[in-house]
Short mmCIF file of C-alpha atoms and ligand atoms in Angstrom, two decimals:
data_model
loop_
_atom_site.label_atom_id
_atom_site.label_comp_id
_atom_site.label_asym_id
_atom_site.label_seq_id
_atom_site.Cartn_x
_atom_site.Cartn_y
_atom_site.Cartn_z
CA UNK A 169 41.50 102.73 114.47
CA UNK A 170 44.29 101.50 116.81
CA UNK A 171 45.09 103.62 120.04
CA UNK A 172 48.63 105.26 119.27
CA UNK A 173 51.41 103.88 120.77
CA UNK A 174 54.34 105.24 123.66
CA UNK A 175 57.86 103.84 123.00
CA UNK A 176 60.68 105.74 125.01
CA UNK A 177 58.83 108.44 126.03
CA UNK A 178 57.41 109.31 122.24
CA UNK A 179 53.90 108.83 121.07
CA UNK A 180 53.35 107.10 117.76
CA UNK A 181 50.20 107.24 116.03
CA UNK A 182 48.74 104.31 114.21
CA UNK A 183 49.69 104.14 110.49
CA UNK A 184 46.68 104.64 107.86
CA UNK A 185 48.60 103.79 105.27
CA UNK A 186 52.09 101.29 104.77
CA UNK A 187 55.00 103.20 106.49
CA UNK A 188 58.25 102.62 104.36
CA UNK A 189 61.30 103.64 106.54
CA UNK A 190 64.55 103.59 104.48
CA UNK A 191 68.16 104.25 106.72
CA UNK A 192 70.58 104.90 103.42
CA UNK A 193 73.89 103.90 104.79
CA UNK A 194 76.40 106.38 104.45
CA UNK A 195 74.22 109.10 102.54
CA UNK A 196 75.80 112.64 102.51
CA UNK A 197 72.77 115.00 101.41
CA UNK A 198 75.24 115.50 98.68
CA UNK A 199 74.44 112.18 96.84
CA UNK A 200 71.14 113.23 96.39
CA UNK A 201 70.86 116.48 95.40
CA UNK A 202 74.13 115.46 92.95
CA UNK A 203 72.14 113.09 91.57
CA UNK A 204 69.16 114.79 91.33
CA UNK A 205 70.99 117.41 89.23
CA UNK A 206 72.37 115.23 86.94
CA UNK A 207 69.06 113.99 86.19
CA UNK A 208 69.03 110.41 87.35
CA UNK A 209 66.80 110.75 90.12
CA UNK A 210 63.38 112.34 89.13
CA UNK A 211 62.09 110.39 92.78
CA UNK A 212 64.39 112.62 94.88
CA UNK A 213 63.89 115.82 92.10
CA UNK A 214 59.98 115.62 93.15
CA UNK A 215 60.48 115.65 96.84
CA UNK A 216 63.52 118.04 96.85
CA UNK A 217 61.18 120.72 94.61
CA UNK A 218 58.70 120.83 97.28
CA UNK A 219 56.55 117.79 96.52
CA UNK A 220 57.53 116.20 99.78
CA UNK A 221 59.46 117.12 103.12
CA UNK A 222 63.13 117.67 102.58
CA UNK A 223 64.55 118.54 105.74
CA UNK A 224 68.17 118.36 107.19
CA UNK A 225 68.84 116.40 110.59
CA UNK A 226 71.66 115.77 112.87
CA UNK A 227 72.12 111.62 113.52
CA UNK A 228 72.81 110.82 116.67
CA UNK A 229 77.01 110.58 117.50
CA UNK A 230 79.44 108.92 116.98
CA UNK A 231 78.25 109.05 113.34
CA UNK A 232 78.29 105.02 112.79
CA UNK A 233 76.08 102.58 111.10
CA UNK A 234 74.86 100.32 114.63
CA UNK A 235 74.48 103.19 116.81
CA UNK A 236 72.43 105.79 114.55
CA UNK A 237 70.42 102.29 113.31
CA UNK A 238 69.62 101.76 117.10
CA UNK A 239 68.42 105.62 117.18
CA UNK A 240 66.44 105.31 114.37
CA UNK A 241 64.09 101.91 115.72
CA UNK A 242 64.09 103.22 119.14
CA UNK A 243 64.00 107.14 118.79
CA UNK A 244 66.20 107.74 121.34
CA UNK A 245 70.51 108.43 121.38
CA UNK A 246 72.67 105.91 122.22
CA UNK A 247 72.69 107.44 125.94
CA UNK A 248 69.31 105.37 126.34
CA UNK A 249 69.62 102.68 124.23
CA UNK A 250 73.19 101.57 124.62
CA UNK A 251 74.51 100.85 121.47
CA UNK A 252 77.60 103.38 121.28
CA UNK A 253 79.62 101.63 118.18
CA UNK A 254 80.26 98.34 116.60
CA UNK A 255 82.84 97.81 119.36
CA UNK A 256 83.55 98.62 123.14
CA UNK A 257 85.68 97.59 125.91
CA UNK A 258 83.84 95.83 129.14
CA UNK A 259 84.88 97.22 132.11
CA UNK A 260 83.94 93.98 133.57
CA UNK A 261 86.40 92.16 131.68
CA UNK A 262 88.67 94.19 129.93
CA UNK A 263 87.75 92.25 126.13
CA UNK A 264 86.71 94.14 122.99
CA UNK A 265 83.71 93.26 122.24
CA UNK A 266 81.12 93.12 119.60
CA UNK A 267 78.24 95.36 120.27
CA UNK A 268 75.55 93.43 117.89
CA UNK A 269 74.41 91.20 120.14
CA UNK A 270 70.55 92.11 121.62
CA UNK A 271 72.11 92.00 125.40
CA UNK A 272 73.44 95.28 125.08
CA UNK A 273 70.05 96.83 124.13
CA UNK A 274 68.28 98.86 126.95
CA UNK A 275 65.57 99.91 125.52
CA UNK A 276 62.74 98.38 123.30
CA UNK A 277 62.19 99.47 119.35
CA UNK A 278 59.32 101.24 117.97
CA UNK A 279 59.34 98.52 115.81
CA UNK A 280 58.93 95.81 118.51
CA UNK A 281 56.22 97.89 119.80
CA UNK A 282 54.28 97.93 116.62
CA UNK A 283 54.51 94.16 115.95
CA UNK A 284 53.00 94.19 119.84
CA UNK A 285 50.09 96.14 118.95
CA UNK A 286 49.30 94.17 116.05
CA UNK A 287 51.20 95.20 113.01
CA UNK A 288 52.48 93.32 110.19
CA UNK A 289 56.58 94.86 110.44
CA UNK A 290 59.07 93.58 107.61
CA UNK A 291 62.80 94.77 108.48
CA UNK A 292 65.40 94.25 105.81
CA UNK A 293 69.01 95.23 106.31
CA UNK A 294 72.08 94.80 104.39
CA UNK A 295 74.55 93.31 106.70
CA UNK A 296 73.44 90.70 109.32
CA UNK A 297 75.25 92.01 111.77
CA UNK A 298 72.44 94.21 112.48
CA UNK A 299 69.94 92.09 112.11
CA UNK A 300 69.51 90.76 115.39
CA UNK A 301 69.53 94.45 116.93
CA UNK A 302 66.67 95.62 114.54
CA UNK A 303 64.68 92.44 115.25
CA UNK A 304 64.69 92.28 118.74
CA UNK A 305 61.75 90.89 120.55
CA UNK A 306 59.76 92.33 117.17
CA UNK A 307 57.57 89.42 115.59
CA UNK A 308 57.49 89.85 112.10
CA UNK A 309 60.02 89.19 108.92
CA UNK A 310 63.38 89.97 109.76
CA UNK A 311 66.38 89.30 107.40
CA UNK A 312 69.76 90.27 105.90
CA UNK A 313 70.30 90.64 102.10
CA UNK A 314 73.64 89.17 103.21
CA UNK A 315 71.95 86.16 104.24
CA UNK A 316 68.90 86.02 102.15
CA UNK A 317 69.79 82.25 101.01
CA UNK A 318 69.72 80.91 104.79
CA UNK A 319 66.35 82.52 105.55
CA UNK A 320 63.82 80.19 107.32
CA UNK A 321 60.61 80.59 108.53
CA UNK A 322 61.26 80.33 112.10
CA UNK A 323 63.96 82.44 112.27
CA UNK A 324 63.07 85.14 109.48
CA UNK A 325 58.92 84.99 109.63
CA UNK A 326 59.91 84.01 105.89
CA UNK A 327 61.41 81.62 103.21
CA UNK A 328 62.31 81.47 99.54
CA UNK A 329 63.42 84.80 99.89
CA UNK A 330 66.33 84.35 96.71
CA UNK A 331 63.77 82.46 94.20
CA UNK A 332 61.16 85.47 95.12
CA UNK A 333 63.20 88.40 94.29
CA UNK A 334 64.90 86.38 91.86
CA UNK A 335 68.14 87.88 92.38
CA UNK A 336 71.51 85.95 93.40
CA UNK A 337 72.65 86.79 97.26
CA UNK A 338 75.17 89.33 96.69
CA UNK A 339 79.03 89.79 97.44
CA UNK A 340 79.20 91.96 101.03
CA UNK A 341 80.97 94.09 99.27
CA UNK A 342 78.65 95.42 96.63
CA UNK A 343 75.99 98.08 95.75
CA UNK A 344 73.63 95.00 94.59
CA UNK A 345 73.60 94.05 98.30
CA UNK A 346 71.29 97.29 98.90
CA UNK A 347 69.47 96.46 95.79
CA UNK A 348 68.50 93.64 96.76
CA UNK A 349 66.99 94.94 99.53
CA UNK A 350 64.89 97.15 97.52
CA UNK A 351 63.70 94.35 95.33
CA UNK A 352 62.75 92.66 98.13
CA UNK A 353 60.91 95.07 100.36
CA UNK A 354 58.92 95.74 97.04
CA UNK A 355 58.39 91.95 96.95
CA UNK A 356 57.22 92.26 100.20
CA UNK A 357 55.06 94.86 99.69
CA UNK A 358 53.28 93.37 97.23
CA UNK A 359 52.70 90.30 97.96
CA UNK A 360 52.80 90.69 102.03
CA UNK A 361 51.42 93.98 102.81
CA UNK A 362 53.23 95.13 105.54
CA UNK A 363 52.14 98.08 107.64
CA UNK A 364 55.27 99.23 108.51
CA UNK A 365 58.45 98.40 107.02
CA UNK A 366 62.42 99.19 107.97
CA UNK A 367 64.84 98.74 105.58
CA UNK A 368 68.74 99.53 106.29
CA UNK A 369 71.03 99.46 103.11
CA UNK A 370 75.32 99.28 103.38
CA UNK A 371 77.83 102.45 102.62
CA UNK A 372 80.10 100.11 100.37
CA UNK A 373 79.34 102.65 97.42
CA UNK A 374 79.27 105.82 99.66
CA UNK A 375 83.03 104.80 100.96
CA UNK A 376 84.28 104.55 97.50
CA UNK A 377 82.22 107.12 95.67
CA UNK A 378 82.05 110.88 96.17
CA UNK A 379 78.90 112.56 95.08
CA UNK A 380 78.46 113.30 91.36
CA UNK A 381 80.40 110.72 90.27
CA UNK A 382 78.94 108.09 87.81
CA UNK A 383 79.67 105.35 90.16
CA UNK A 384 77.47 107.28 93.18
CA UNK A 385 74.63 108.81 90.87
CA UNK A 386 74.20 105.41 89.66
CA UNK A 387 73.66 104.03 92.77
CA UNK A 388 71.23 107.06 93.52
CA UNK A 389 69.22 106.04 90.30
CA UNK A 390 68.78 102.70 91.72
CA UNK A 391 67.53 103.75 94.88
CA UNK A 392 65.08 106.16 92.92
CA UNK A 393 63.51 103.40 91.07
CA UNK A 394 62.48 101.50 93.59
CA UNK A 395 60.99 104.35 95.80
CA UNK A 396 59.20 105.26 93.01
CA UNK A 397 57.65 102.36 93.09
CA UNK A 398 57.25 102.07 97.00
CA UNK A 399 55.33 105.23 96.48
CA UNK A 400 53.02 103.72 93.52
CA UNK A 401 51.90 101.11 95.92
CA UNK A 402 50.39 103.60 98.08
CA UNK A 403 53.15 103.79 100.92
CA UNK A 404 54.34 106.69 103.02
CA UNK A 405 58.14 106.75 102.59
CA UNK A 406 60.49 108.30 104.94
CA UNK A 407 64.12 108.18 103.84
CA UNK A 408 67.50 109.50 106.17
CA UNK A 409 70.71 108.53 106.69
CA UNK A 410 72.70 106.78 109.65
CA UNK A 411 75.62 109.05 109.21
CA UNK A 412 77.15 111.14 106.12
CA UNK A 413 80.92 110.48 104.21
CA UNK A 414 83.20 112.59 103.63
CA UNK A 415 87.10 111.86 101.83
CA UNK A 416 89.77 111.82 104.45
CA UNK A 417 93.23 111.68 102.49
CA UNK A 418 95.48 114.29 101.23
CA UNK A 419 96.21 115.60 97.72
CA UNK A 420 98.50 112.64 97.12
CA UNK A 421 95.31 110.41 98.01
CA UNK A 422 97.43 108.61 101.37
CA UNK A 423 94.81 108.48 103.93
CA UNK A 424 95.31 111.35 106.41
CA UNK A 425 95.62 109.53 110.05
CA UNK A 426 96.64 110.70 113.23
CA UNK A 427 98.06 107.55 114.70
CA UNK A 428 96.84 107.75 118.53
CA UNK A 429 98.15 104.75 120.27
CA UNK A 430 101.43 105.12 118.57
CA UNK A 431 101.42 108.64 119.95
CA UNK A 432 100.18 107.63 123.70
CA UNK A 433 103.08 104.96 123.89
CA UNK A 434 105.32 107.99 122.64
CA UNK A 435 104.27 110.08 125.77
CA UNK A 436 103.16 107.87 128.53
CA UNK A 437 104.61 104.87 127.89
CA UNK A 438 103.97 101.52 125.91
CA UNK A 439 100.61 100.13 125.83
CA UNK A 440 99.58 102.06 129.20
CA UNK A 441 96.92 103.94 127.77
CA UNK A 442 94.05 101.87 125.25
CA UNK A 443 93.23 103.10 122.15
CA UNK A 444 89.33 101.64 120.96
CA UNK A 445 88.11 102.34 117.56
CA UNK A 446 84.85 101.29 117.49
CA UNK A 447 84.00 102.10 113.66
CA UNK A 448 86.02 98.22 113.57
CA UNK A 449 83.99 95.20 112.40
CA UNK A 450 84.15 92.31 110.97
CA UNK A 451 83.74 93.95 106.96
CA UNK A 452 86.81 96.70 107.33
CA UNK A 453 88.34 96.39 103.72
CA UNK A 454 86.58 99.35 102.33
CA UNK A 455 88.07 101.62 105.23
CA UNK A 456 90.86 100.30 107.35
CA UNK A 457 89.21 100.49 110.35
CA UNK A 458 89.54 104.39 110.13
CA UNK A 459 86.91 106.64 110.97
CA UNK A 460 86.87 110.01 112.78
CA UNK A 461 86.00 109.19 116.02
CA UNK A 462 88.06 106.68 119.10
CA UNK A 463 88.17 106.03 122.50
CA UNK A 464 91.26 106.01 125.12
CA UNK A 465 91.26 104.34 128.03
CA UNK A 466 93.75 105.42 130.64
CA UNK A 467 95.27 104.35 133.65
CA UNK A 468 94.21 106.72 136.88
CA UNK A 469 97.72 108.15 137.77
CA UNK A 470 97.89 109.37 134.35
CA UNK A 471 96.87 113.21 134.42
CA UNK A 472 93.70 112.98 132.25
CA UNK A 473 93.17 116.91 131.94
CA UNK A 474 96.96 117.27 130.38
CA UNK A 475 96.63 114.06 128.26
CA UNK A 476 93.68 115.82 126.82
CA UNK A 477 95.33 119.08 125.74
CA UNK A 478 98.12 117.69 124.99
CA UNK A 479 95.82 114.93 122.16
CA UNK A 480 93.32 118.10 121.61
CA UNK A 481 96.96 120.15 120.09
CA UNK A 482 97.71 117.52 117.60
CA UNK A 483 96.91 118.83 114.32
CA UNK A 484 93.54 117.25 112.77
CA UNK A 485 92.07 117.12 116.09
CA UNK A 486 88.88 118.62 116.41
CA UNK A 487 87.38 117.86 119.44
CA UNK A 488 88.55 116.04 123.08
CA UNK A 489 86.08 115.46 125.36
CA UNK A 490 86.04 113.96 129.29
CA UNK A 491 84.15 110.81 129.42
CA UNK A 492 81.63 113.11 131.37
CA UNK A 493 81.28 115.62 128.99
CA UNK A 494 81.05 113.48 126.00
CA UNK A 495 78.06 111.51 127.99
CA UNK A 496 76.43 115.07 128.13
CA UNK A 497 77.13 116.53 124.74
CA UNK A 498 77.14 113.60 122.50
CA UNK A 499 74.26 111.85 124.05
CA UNK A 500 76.50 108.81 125.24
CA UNK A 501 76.48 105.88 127.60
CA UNK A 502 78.97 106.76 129.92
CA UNK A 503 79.76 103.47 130.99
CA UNK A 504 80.47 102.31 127.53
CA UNK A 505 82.53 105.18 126.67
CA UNK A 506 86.65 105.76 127.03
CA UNK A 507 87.71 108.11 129.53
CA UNK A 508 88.38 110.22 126.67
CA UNK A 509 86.60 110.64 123.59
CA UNK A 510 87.92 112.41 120.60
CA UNK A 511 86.63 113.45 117.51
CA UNK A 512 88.73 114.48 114.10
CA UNK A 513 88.29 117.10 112.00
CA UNK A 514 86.79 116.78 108.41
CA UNK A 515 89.38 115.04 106.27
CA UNK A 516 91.83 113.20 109.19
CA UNK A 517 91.36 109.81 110.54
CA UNK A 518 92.45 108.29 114.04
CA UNK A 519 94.14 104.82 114.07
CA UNK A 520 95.20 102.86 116.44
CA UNK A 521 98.91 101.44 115.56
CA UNK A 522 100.18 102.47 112.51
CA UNK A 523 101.11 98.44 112.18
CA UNK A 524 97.95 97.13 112.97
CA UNK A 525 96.28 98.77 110.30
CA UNK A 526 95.76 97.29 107.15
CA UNK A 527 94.92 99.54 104.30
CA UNK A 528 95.85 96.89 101.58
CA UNK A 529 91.90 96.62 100.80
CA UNK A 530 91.80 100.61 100.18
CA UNK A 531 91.60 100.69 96.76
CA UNK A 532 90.59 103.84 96.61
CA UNK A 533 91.30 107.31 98.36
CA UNK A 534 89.88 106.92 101.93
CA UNK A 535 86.16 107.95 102.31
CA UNK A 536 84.72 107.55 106.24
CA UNK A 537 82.60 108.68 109.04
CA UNK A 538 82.68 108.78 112.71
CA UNK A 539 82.84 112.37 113.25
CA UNK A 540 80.53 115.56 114.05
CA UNK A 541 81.23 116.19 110.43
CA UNK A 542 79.62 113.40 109.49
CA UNK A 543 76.38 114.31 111.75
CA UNK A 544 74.66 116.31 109.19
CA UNK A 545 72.08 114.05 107.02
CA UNK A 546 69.12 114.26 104.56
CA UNK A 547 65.84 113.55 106.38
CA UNK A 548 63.34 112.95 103.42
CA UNK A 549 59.57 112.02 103.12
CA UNK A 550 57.49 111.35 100.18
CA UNK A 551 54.42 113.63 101.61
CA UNK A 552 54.09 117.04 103.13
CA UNK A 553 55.19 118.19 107.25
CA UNK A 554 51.62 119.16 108.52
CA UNK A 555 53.32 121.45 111.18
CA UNK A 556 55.66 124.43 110.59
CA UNK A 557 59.48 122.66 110.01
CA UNK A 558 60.45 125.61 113.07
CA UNK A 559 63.27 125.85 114.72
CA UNK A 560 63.49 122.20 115.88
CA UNK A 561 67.00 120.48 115.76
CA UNK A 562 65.35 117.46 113.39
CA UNK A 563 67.41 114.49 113.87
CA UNK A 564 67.64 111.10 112.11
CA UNK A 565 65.65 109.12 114.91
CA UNK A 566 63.18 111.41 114.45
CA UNK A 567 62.02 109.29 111.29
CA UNK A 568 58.81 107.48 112.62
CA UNK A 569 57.62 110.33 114.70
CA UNK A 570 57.95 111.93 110.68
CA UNK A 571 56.41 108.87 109.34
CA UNK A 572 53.56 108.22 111.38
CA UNK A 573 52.49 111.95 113.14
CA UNK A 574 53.75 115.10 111.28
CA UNK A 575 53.11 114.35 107.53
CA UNK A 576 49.74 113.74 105.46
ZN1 ZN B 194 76.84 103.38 108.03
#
């Protein structure tokens, strides 16, 4: 029996049997108990009538894809690890830049860590933007569905990945891009036998879909299917979510949006103050770039503590923070923070420039993240808690200590 191991502080037994971790982009505990109800996902029934752990967790803020990702592989908020969005703005050189490069990591994964002390560690995630992040310094296989056709040994720790699961690589935008994630950890599983295994699926479904709807249960039943079968082979399967979705347009289905750098030119002048929104990457058609949560930088003789009344009055504001206090409350890096953060209430959005927005892609009434009311998600396992559930604030990162030292 291996020694456990330490990563960040936690302990981590070893596994005794394969460790299935599943982050389902986007998923609202809503999707599951909708489709659970509707009788297309007799997986999730079993574990949400007691056969399992069904607990509810808080992921780590702002509610994003990269950072709560980061939390999950490291166990730790983005305050240790460093990876507060898809975007942020270097104070060394004033660019916006892409967060998905390795450099900005400060801490090691659990992941990493297990590959270390000997473990066979498959990671499979939808986009490849988050590829690099998950695989860091972790030997091991280590590919995006997006790019399953490009896979090589060297780079991937596999090949042939498209004539093994036999499935063509699928459109970005697409709920087969998940399932082919599925149908290739079980692939993996079967013909690899990994000890621990990560897999990361994309929200495209979540952001069009609300719970209960054909389009979303369907989804569900997919998912289902193959966890089923994860738990056939034997595995220990942990399932959360990196953040949940929730609709954010009016009755009329317009997006609602509070326009903040429009409104900052209004009131202290054009293009003084900066607006970030780091839900903004490189796949925005399915939301505009408009989440619940930005960033304002701000020149120092502007009165901060006015500016931030002033933002924290406009209606569909529900929470302004000093870059201080959001460092303390939301478990940030302060250095990779505005010098405000503000987070939106349920169903508004905050843009930028109303004219740099471009919500042609929206085909459907806006569904996003990015704010506390996106924090709450499911935090599922296919076996039993040995220890009382308590009073402990569960969170999504807490998915290996789940995994590996408080179920059967
Ligand atoms: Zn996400």
């Amino acid at each position: 029996m291996t020694a456990p191991i330490t990563v960040n502080n936690r302990t981590y037994r070893w596994m005794t049997r394969p460790l299935v971790v599943v982050c389902l982009d986007g998923c609202q505990f809503e999707y599951i108990s909708a489709a659970v109800a509707a009788g297309c996902a007799p997986f999730f029934g079993r574990i949400l009538a007691g056969s399992g752990t069904c607990l509810m967790a808080d992921c780590a803020m702002p509610s994003f894809t990269n950072p709560n990702n980061l939390s999950i592989v490291t166990g730790v908020p983005p305050s240790l690890h460093g990876i507060s969005g898809n975007y942020f703005l270097d104070p060394q050189t004033g660019d916006e830049v892409m967060m998905n490069d390795p450099r900005y990591l400060r801490v090691g994964t659990i992941l990493a860590a297990l590959s270390d002390g000997g473990a066979k560690v498959a990671v499979i995630t939808a986009k490849d933007k988050l590829r690099k992040l998950l695989g860091h310094k972790m030997k091991g296989i280590c590919f995006s569905s997006e790019k399953a056709d490009q896979v090589t040994l060297g780079e991937n720790g596999i090949e042939g990945m498209v004539e093994r699961v036999g499935m063509p690589v699928p459109s970005v935008y697409s709920a087969a891009l998940s399932e082919f994630i599925f149908a290739a950890g079980i692939q993996l599983m079967e013909r690899e036998h990994p000890d621990v295994m990560y897999l990361s699926t994309t929200d495209y479904i979540q952001h069009k879909a609300a719970p209960g709807t054909a389009t979303a249960n369907e989804f569900y039943s997919m998912i289902d299917r193959y966890l089923a079968r994860f738990d056939a082979l034997g595995a220990t399967i942990v399932v959360t979510a990196d953040h949940g979705m929730n609709a954010k347009h009016n009755a009329g289905g317009e997006p609602n949006v509070i326009y903040l750098q429009d409104l900052l030119d209004e009131w202290i002048g054009a293009a003084k103050s900066r607006v970030i929104l780091p839900i903004t990457d490189p796949y925005v058609v399915h939301h505009g770039a408009l989440g619940s949560y930005a960033l304002v930088y701000v020149p120092e003789d502007v009165d901060q503590t006015a500016l931030r009344k002033r933002i924290a009055a406009v209606d569909g504001v529900e929470t302004v923070f000093s870059r201080a206090e959001a460092a303390l409350q939301l478990e940030l890096p302060p250095d990779r923070i505005g010098d405000i953060v503000i987070i939106s209430r349920q169903d508004t959005t905050l843009g930028s420039n109303r004219s740099r927005h471009d919500l042609s892609g929206l085909e459907v009434p806006l569904r996003s993240h990015g704010g506390s009311s996106e924090q709450k998600v499911p935090l599922l396992a296919n076996r039993r808690l040995t220890i009382p559930p308590g009073n402990r604030r569960w969170r999504n990162f807490d998915a290996f200590d789940l995994g590996l030292n408080l179920i059967d």
